[in-house]
Amino acid sequence: MRRPASVLAVAGVLLLTVTGPVRAGDVHRGDPVSAAFPDVDVPVGGTAIDPLGPSLWSTIGPTTLTGVRVAYALSGVAGVRITPSGQGGGDCTTPSATRVVCTDPRGLSFEGETVEMYLPVVVRATGSAEPGTTGKVTVTVSADGLAPITGTSRVHVVDRRVNLPVTGPSAAWIGGLMLVLGVITVVATRRRPVQPPKGSRTAADTGVPVSSGKKSSPLRVF
């Protein structure tokens, strides 16, 4: 029982390790803010597992941006569209099926962590989209006093029968669940009392400690 428990625990740790932030197709390193732009896979007739949005982090420590704006422009692929995501919390407009512009009236504060999928969009593919085709989303991040940061995210159309990898927050949640299950199993296994073999006699049965089976040497009297 110990081996399956160990496997579960290790699986949880590995899943947490390999499913961190979505892979970045483009990275811009700047001052005071750097950005990474993830690539996504979208199945024919379906929706990408995670919303598409830039990951942003401060290179100067805690700071706050105001007048933040993220613009998306999709091109180069047929049968794919982008729409605002309800997870962003910003105000978004959709000039067309391939363009989305979002603003954040709250401002954006950095406290040392990376802000992932900021003001994201949802990527969808119609049933007419062609598997194997690739387009791009040009993402531009701007704010008061900040030079615009532009990057590119690739959109890969895949057959809907393909099992897409789970990434981002979903992956972290699943990895955490696997880790917890592994730990619970290990603890339960360690607390389980060891049962003696069937038919064996113990000290509790006889009142006398059971010998180890080794013969003692006879006492010699001289």
PDB file of C-alpha atoms in Angstrom:
ATOM      1  CA  MET A   1       0.000   0.000   0.000  1.00  0.00           C
ATOM      2  CA  ARG A   2       2.933   2.299   0.584  1.00  0.00           C
ATOM      3  CA  ARG A   3       4.030   2.243  -3.041  1.00  0.00           C
ATOM      4  CA  PRO A   4       0.684   3.532  -4.500  1.00  0.00           C
ATOM      5  CA  ALA A   5       0.628   6.220  -1.836  1.00  0.00           C
ATOM      6  CA  SER A   6       4.116   7.330  -2.755  1.00  0.00           C
ATOM      7  CA  VAL A   7       3.180   7.354  -6.430  1.00  0.00           C
ATOM      8  CA  LEU A   8       0.181   9.587  -5.730  1.00  0.00           C
ATOM      9  CA  ALA A   9       2.270  12.013  -3.716  1.00  0.00           C
ATOM     10  CA  VAL A  10       4.991  12.182  -6.352  1.00  0.00           C
ATOM     11  CA  ALA A  11       2.404  12.603  -9.107  1.00  0.00           C
ATOM     12  CA  GLY A  12       0.917  15.574  -7.311  1.00  0.00           C
ATOM     13  CA  VAL A  13       4.306  17.218  -6.882  1.00  0.00           C
ATOM     14  CA  LEU A  14       5.245  16.616 -10.516  1.00  0.00           C
ATOM     15  CA  LEU A  15       1.928  17.978 -11.748  1.00  0.00           C
ATOM     16  CA  LEU A  16       2.406  21.107  -9.703  1.00  0.00           C
ATOM     17  CA  THR A  17       5.917  21.440 -11.099  1.00  0.00           C
ATOM     18  CA  VAL A  18       5.122  21.083 -14.779  1.00  0.00           C
ATOM     19  CA  THR A  19       1.884  23.043 -14.879  1.00  0.00           C
ATOM     20  CA  GLY A  20       2.845  26.513 -13.811  1.00  0.00           C
ATOM     21  CA  PRO A  21       2.146  29.598 -15.925  1.00  0.00           C
ATOM     22  CA  VAL A  22       1.060  29.097 -19.546  1.00  0.00           C
ATOM     23  CA  ARG A  23       4.048  28.784 -21.888  1.00  0.00           C
ATOM     24  CA  ALA A  24       5.093  32.133 -23.301  1.00  0.00           C
ATOM     25  CA  GLY A  25       5.393  32.537 -27.032  1.00  0.00           C
ATOM     26  CA  ASP A  26       6.957  35.975 -26.725  1.00  0.00           C
ATOM     27  CA  VAL A  27       8.667  37.789 -23.868  1.00  0.00           C
ATOM     28  CA  HIS A  28       9.369  41.498 -23.514  1.00  0.00           C
ATOM     29  CA  ARG A  29      11.834  42.498 -20.806  1.00  0.00           C
ATOM     30  CA  GLY A  30      11.540  46.128 -19.925  1.00  0.00           C
ATOM     31  CA  ASP A  31      11.624  48.742 -17.210  1.00  0.00           C
ATOM     32  CA  PRO A  32       9.544  49.194 -15.091  1.00  0.00           C
ATOM     33  CA  VAL A  33       7.363  46.358 -16.423  1.00  0.00           C
ATOM     34  CA  SER A  34       8.132  43.142 -18.307  1.00  0.00           C
ATOM     35  CA  ALA A  35       5.579  41.001 -20.101  1.00  0.00           C
ATOM     36  CA  ALA A  36       5.139  37.469 -21.441  1.00  0.00           C
ATOM     37  CA  PHE A  37       2.599  36.567 -24.099  1.00  0.00           C
ATOM     38  CA  PRO A  38       1.325  32.950 -24.003  1.00  0.00           C
ATOM     39  CA  ASP A  39       0.487  30.704 -26.936  1.00  0.00           C
ATOM     40  CA  VAL A  40      -2.788  28.747 -26.902  1.00  0.00           C
ATOM     41  CA  ASP A  41      -4.312  25.685 -28.547  1.00  0.00           C
ATOM     42  CA  VAL A  42      -7.973  25.894 -29.550  1.00  0.00           C
ATOM     43  CA  PRO A  43      -9.977  22.846 -30.690  1.00  0.00           C
ATOM     44  CA  VAL A  44     -12.165  22.920 -33.793  1.00  0.00           C
ATOM     45  CA  GLY A  45     -15.691  23.831 -32.701  1.00  0.00           C
ATOM     46  CA  GLY A  46     -14.544  24.581 -29.167  1.00  0.00           C
ATOM     47  CA  THR A  47     -12.834  26.998 -26.790  1.00  0.00           C
ATOM     48  CA  ALA A  48      -9.247  27.202 -25.555  1.00  0.00           C
ATOM     49  CA  ILE A  49      -8.956  25.806 -22.025  1.00  0.00           C
ATOM     50  CA  ASP A  50      -7.490  29.001 -20.572  1.00  0.00           C
ATOM     51  CA  PRO A  51      -8.263  32.614 -21.493  1.00  0.00           C
ATOM     52  CA  LEU A  52      -5.527  34.413 -23.419  1.00  0.00           C
ATOM     53  CA  GLY A  53      -3.869  37.367 -21.719  1.00  0.00           C
ATOM     54  CA  PRO A  54      -0.408  38.760 -20.973  1.00  0.00           C
ATOM     55  CA  SER A  55       1.576  37.943 -17.842  1.00  0.00           C
ATOM     56  CA  LEU A  56       3.031  41.118 -16.336  1.00  0.00           C
ATOM     57  CA  TRP A  57       5.607  41.727 -13.601  1.00  0.00           C
ATOM     58  CA  SER A  58       7.438  44.718 -12.193  1.00  0.00           C
ATOM     59  CA  THR A  59      11.215  44.983 -12.554  1.00  0.00           C
ATOM     60  CA  ILE A  60      11.540  47.779  -9.977  1.00  0.00           C
ATOM     61  CA  GLY A  61       9.641  46.327  -7.026  1.00  0.00           C
ATOM     62  CA  PRO A  62       6.195  47.379  -5.804  1.00  0.00           C
ATOM     63  CA  THR A  63       4.562  49.846  -8.172  1.00  0.00           C
ATOM     64  CA  THR A  64       1.138  50.849  -9.496  1.00  0.00           C
ATOM     65  CA  LEU A  65       0.048  51.586 -13.053  1.00  0.00           C
ATOM     66  CA  THR A  66      -2.931  53.742 -13.962  1.00  0.00           C
ATOM     67  CA  GLY A  67      -4.767  54.151 -17.228  1.00  0.00           C
ATOM     68  CA  VAL A  68      -3.966  50.558 -18.166  1.00  0.00           C
ATOM     69  CA  ARG A  69      -5.145  49.368 -21.581  1.00  0.00           C
ATOM     70  CA  VAL A  70      -4.734  46.001 -23.320  1.00  0.00           C
ATOM     71  CA  ALA A  71      -5.560  45.711 -27.028  1.00  0.00           C
ATOM     72  CA  TYR A  72      -5.869  42.425 -28.936  1.00  0.00           C
ATOM     73  CA  ALA A  73      -5.819  41.947 -32.718  1.00  0.00           C
ATOM     74  CA  LEU A  74      -6.236  38.448 -34.206  1.00  0.00           C
ATOM     75  CA  SER A  75      -4.970  37.699 -37.711  1.00  0.00           C
ATOM     76  CA  GLY A  76      -3.778  34.947 -40.022  1.00  0.00           C
ATOM     77  CA  VAL A  77      -6.317  32.211 -39.257  1.00  0.00           C
ATOM     78  CA  ALA A  78      -9.865  31.549 -40.456  1.00  0.00           C
ATOM     79  CA  GLY A  79     -12.752  30.393 -38.273  1.00  0.00           C
ATOM     80  CA  VAL A  80     -11.323  31.771 -35.016  1.00  0.00           C
ATOM     81  CA  ARG A  81     -12.619  34.683 -32.970  1.00  0.00           C
ATOM     82  CA  ILE A  82     -11.801  36.408 -29.683  1.00  0.00           C
ATOM     83  CA  THR A  83     -14.222  37.819 -27.114  1.00  0.00           C
ATOM     84  CA  PRO A  84     -13.792  39.456 -23.682  1.00  0.00           C
ATOM     85  CA  SER A  85     -13.461  37.097 -20.718  1.00  0.00           C
ATOM     86  CA  GLY A  86     -15.557  37.491 -17.604  1.00  0.00           C
ATOM     87  CA  GLN A  87     -12.467  36.806 -15.465  1.00  0.00           C
ATOM     88  CA  GLY A  88     -10.694  40.056 -16.217  1.00  0.00           C
ATOM     89  CA  GLY A  89     -12.738  42.574 -14.284  1.00  0.00           C
ATOM     90  CA  GLY A  90     -12.025  45.344 -16.798  1.00  0.00           C
ATOM     91  CA  ASP A  91     -14.163  47.281 -19.257  1.00  0.00           C
ATOM     92  CA  CYS A  92     -13.916  45.789 -22.753  1.00  0.00           C
ATOM     93  CA  THR A  93     -15.176  46.684 -26.200  1.00  0.00           C
ATOM     94  CA  THR A  94     -15.268  44.474 -29.283  1.00  0.00           C
ATOM     95  CA  PRO A  95     -14.814  46.510 -32.477  1.00  0.00           C
ATOM     96  CA  SER A  96     -14.906  43.243 -34.482  1.00  0.00           C
ATOM     97  CA  ALA A  97     -14.687  39.452 -34.115  1.00  0.00           C
ATOM     98  CA  THR A  98     -10.904  39.750 -34.287  1.00  0.00           C
ATOM     99  CA  ARG A  99     -10.348  42.813 -32.099  1.00  0.00           C
ATOM    100  CA  VAL A 100     -10.866  43.453 -28.396  1.00  0.00           C
ATOM    101  CA  VAL A 101      -9.805  46.466 -26.314  1.00  0.00           C
ATOM    102  CA  CYS A 102      -9.905  46.342 -22.497  1.00  0.00           C
ATOM    103  CA  THR A 103      -9.203  49.017 -19.874  1.00  0.00           C
ATOM    104  CA  ASP A 104      -8.822  48.725 -16.111  1.00  0.00           C
ATOM    105  CA  PRO A 105     -10.330  51.610 -14.112  1.00  0.00           C
ATOM    106  CA  ARG A 106      -8.931  50.121 -10.887  1.00  0.00           C
ATOM    107  CA  GLY A 107      -5.312  50.430 -11.955  1.00  0.00           C
ATOM    108  CA  LEU A 108      -2.750  47.642 -11.696  1.00  0.00           C
ATOM    109  CA  SER A 109      -0.609  47.172  -8.574  1.00  0.00           C
ATOM    110  CA  PHE A 110       2.469  44.956  -8.336  1.00  0.00           C
ATOM    111  CA  GLU A 111       3.523  43.614  -4.927  1.00  0.00           C
ATOM    112  CA  GLY A 112       6.314  41.317  -6.071  1.00  0.00           C
ATOM    113  CA  GLU A 113       4.210  38.703  -7.835  1.00  0.00           C
ATOM    114  CA  THR A 114       3.481  38.079 -11.525  1.00  0.00           C
ATOM    115  CA  VAL A 115       0.010  39.045 -12.691  1.00  0.00           C
ATOM    116  CA  GLU A 116      -1.073  36.267 -15.046  1.00  0.00           C
ATOM    117  CA  MET A 117      -3.710  36.465 -17.804  1.00  0.00           C
ATOM    118  CA  TYR A 118      -4.334  40.164 -17.249  1.00  0.00           C
ATOM    119  CA  LEU A 119      -7.566  41.480 -18.835  1.00  0.00           C
ATOM    120  CA  PRO A 120      -7.811  38.302 -20.935  1.00  0.00           C
ATOM    121  CA  VAL A 121      -9.891  37.260 -23.920  1.00  0.00           C
ATOM    122  CA  VAL A 122     -11.536  33.950 -24.779  1.00  0.00           C
ATOM    123  CA  VAL A 123     -10.382  32.209 -27.963  1.00  0.00           C
ATOM    124  CA  ARG A 124     -12.987  30.159 -29.857  1.00  0.00           C
ATOM    125  CA  ALA A 125     -12.872  28.197 -33.101  1.00  0.00           C
ATOM    126  CA  THR A 126     -15.882  27.403 -35.287  1.00  0.00           C
ATOM    127  CA  GLY A 127     -16.551  24.026 -36.829  1.00  0.00           C
ATOM    128  CA  SER A 128     -15.153  25.330 -40.113  1.00  0.00           C
ATOM    129  CA  ALA A 129     -11.708  26.083 -38.654  1.00  0.00           C
ATOM    130  CA  GLU A 130      -8.947  23.969 -40.168  1.00  0.00           C
ATOM    131  CA  PRO A 131      -6.880  21.789 -37.795  1.00  0.00           C
ATOM    132  CA  GLY A 132      -3.174  22.493 -38.074  1.00  0.00           C
ATOM    133  CA  THR A 133      -3.561  26.150 -39.003  1.00  0.00           C
ATOM    134  CA  THR A 134      -1.923  28.855 -36.911  1.00  0.00           C
ATOM    135  CA  GLY A 135      -2.731  32.508 -36.427  1.00  0.00           C
ATOM    136  CA  LYS A 136      -1.423  35.202 -34.154  1.00  0.00           C
ATOM    137  CA  VAL A 137      -2.810  37.661 -31.666  1.00  0.00           C
ATOM    138  CA  THR A 138      -0.926  40.936 -31.413  1.00  0.00           C
ATOM    139  CA  VAL A 139      -1.225  42.165 -27.832  1.00  0.00           C
ATOM    140  CA  THR A 140      -0.384  45.742 -26.851  1.00  0.00           C
ATOM    141  CA  VAL A 141      -0.193  46.814 -23.209  1.00  0.00           C
ATOM    142  CA  SER A 142      -0.101  50.527 -22.394  1.00  0.00           C
ATOM    143  CA  ALA A 143      -0.529  52.727 -19.314  1.00  0.00           C
ATOM    144  CA  ASP A 144       0.034  56.273 -18.117  1.00  0.00           C
ATOM    145  CA  GLY A 145       3.769  57.021 -18.304  1.00  0.00           C
ATOM    146  CA  LEU A 146       4.542  53.568 -19.739  1.00  0.00           C
ATOM    147  CA  ALA A 147       5.818  53.056 -23.265  1.00  0.00           C
ATOM    148  CA  PRO A 148       3.501  50.582 -25.065  1.00  0.00           C
ATOM    149  CA  ILE A 149       4.599  46.957 -24.820  1.00  0.00           C
ATOM    150  CA  THR A 150       3.692  44.821 -27.831  1.00  0.00           C
ATOM    151  CA  GLY A 151       4.018  41.054 -28.112  1.00  0.00           C
ATOM    152  CA  THR A 152       2.630  38.144 -30.097  1.00  0.00           C
ATOM    153  CA  SER A 153       0.687  35.096 -28.957  1.00  0.00           C
ATOM    154  CA  ARG A 154       0.295  32.181 -31.356  1.00  0.00           C
ATOM    155  CA  VAL A 155      -3.086  30.491 -31.768  1.00  0.00           C
ATOM    156  CA  HIS A 156      -2.885  26.855 -32.882  1.00  0.00           C
ATOM    157  CA  VAL A 157      -6.058  25.186 -34.193  1.00  0.00           C
ATOM    158  CA  VAL A 158      -6.126  21.502 -33.236  1.00  0.00           C
ATOM    159  CA  ASP A 159      -8.471  18.585 -33.846  1.00  0.00           C
ATOM    160  CA  ARG A 160     -11.084  18.502 -31.091  1.00  0.00           C
ATOM    161  CA  ARG A 161     -10.255  14.833 -30.432  1.00  0.00           C
ATOM    162  CA  VAL A 162      -6.798  15.846 -29.239  1.00  0.00           C
ATOM    163  CA  ASN A 163      -6.447  15.948 -25.447  1.00  0.00           C
ATOM    164  CA  LEU A 164      -5.341  19.477 -24.683  1.00  0.00           C
ATOM    165  CA  PRO A 165      -2.889  19.946 -21.790  1.00  0.00           C
ATOM    166  CA  VAL A 166      -4.349  21.592 -18.709  1.00  0.00           C
ATOM    167  CA  THR A 167      -2.485  24.766 -17.800  1.00  0.00           C
ATOM    168  CA  GLY A 168      -2.632  27.870 -15.684  1.00  0.00           C
ATOM    169  CA  PRO A 169      -5.050  27.990 -12.674  1.00  0.00           C
ATOM    170  CA  SER A 170      -6.833  24.762 -13.651  1.00  0.00           C
ATOM    171  CA  ALA A 171      -3.597  22.845 -13.640  1.00  0.00           C
ATOM    172  CA  ALA A 172      -2.513  24.267 -10.307  1.00  0.00           C
ATOM    173  CA  TRP A 173      -5.864  23.253  -8.776  1.00  0.00           C
ATOM    174  CA  ILE A 174      -5.621  19.697 -10.127  1.00  0.00           C
ATOM    175  CA  GLY A 175      -1.989  19.404  -9.030  1.00  0.00           C
ATOM    176  CA  GLY A 176      -2.880  20.569  -5.532  1.00  0.00           C
ATOM    177  CA  LEU A 177      -5.726  18.055  -5.328  1.00  0.00           C
ATOM    178  CA  MET A 178      -3.421  15.203  -6.364  1.00  0.00           C
ATOM    179  CA  LEU A 179      -0.850  16.258  -3.767  1.00  0.00           C
ATOM    180  CA  VAL A 180      -3.461  16.371  -0.981  1.00  0.00           C
ATOM    181  CA  LEU A 181      -4.793  12.928  -1.931  1.00  0.00           C
ATOM    182  CA  GLY A 182      -1.267  11.530  -1.887  1.00  0.00           C
ATOM    183  CA  VAL A 183      -0.534  12.963   1.566  1.00  0.00           C
ATOM    184  CA  ILE A 184      -3.831  11.667   2.998  1.00  0.00           C
ATOM    185  CA  THR A 185      -3.125   8.178   1.653  1.00  0.00           C
ATOM    186  CA  VAL A 186       0.407   8.150   3.091  1.00  0.00           C
ATOM    187  CA  VAL A 187      -0.823   9.261   6.541  1.00  0.00           C
ATOM    188  CA  ALA A 188      -3.620   6.673   6.546  1.00  0.00           C
ATOM    189  CA  THR A 189      -1.166   3.927   5.606  1.00  0.00           C
ATOM    190  CA  ARG A 190       1.283   4.833   8.369  1.00  0.00           C
ATOM    191  CA  ARG A 191      -1.468   4.850  11.022  1.00  0.00           C
ATOM    192  CA  ARG A 192      -2.813   1.429  10.059  1.00  0.00           C
ATOM    193  CA  PRO A 193      -1.875  -1.121  12.798  1.00  0.00           C
ATOM    194  CA  VAL A 194       0.267  -4.061  11.749  1.00  0.00           C
ATOM    195  CA  GLN A 195      -1.765  -7.283  11.909  1.00  0.00           C
ATOM    196  CA  PRO A 196       0.049 -10.504  12.953  1.00  0.00           C
ATOM    197  CA  PRO A 197      -0.093 -13.468  10.557  1.00  0.00           C
ATOM    198  CA  LYS A 198      -3.215 -15.596  10.861  1.00  0.00           C
ATOM    199  CA  GLY A 199      -2.822 -18.349  13.476  1.00  0.00           C
ATOM    200  CA  SER A 200       0.190 -16.831  15.214  1.00  0.00           C
ATOM    201  CA  ARG A 201       0.289 -16.359  18.994  1.00  0.00           C
ATOM    202  CA  THR A 202       1.227 -13.116  20.602  1.00  0.00           C
ATOM    203  CA  ALA A 203       2.220 -12.093  24.114  1.00  0.00           C
ATOM    204  CA  ALA A 204      -1.303 -10.782  24.654  1.00  0.00           C
ATOM    205  CA  ASP A 205      -2.752 -14.252  23.923  1.00  0.00           C
ATOM    206  CA  THR A 206      -0.543 -16.221  26.347  1.00  0.00           C
ATOM    207  CA  GLY A 207       0.542 -13.702  28.902  1.00  0.00           C
ATOM    208  CA  VAL A 208       4.090 -14.753  28.192  1.00  0.00           C
ATOM    209  CA  PRO A 209       6.349 -13.172  25.603  1.00  0.00           C
ATOM    210  CA  VAL A 210       6.670 -15.407  22.571  1.00  0.00           C
ATOM    211  CA  SER A 211      10.264 -16.470  21.985  1.00  0.00           C
ATOM    212  CA  SER A 212      12.022 -15.531  18.801  1.00  0.00           C
ATOM    213  CA  GLY A 213      12.479 -19.206  17.898  1.00  0.00           C
ATOM    214  CA  LYS A 214      16.228 -19.231  18.490  1.00  0.00           C
ATOM    215  CA  LYS A 215      17.522 -22.070  20.703  1.00  0.00           C
ATOM    216  CA  SER A 216      19.428 -20.937  23.777  1.00  0.00           C
ATOM    217  CA  SER A 217      22.748 -22.519  24.626  1.00  0.00           C
ATOM    218  CA  PRO A 218      22.557 -25.094  27.501  1.00  0.00           C
ATOM    219  CA  LEU A 219      24.025 -24.034  30.833  1.00  0.00           C
ATOM    220  CA  ARG A 220      27.149 -25.983  31.640  1.00  0.00           C
ATOM    221  CA  VAL A 221      28.050 -26.682  35.308  1.00  0.00           C
ATOM    222  CA  PHE A 222      31.666 -27.405  36.071  1.00  0.00           C
TER     223      PHE A 222
END
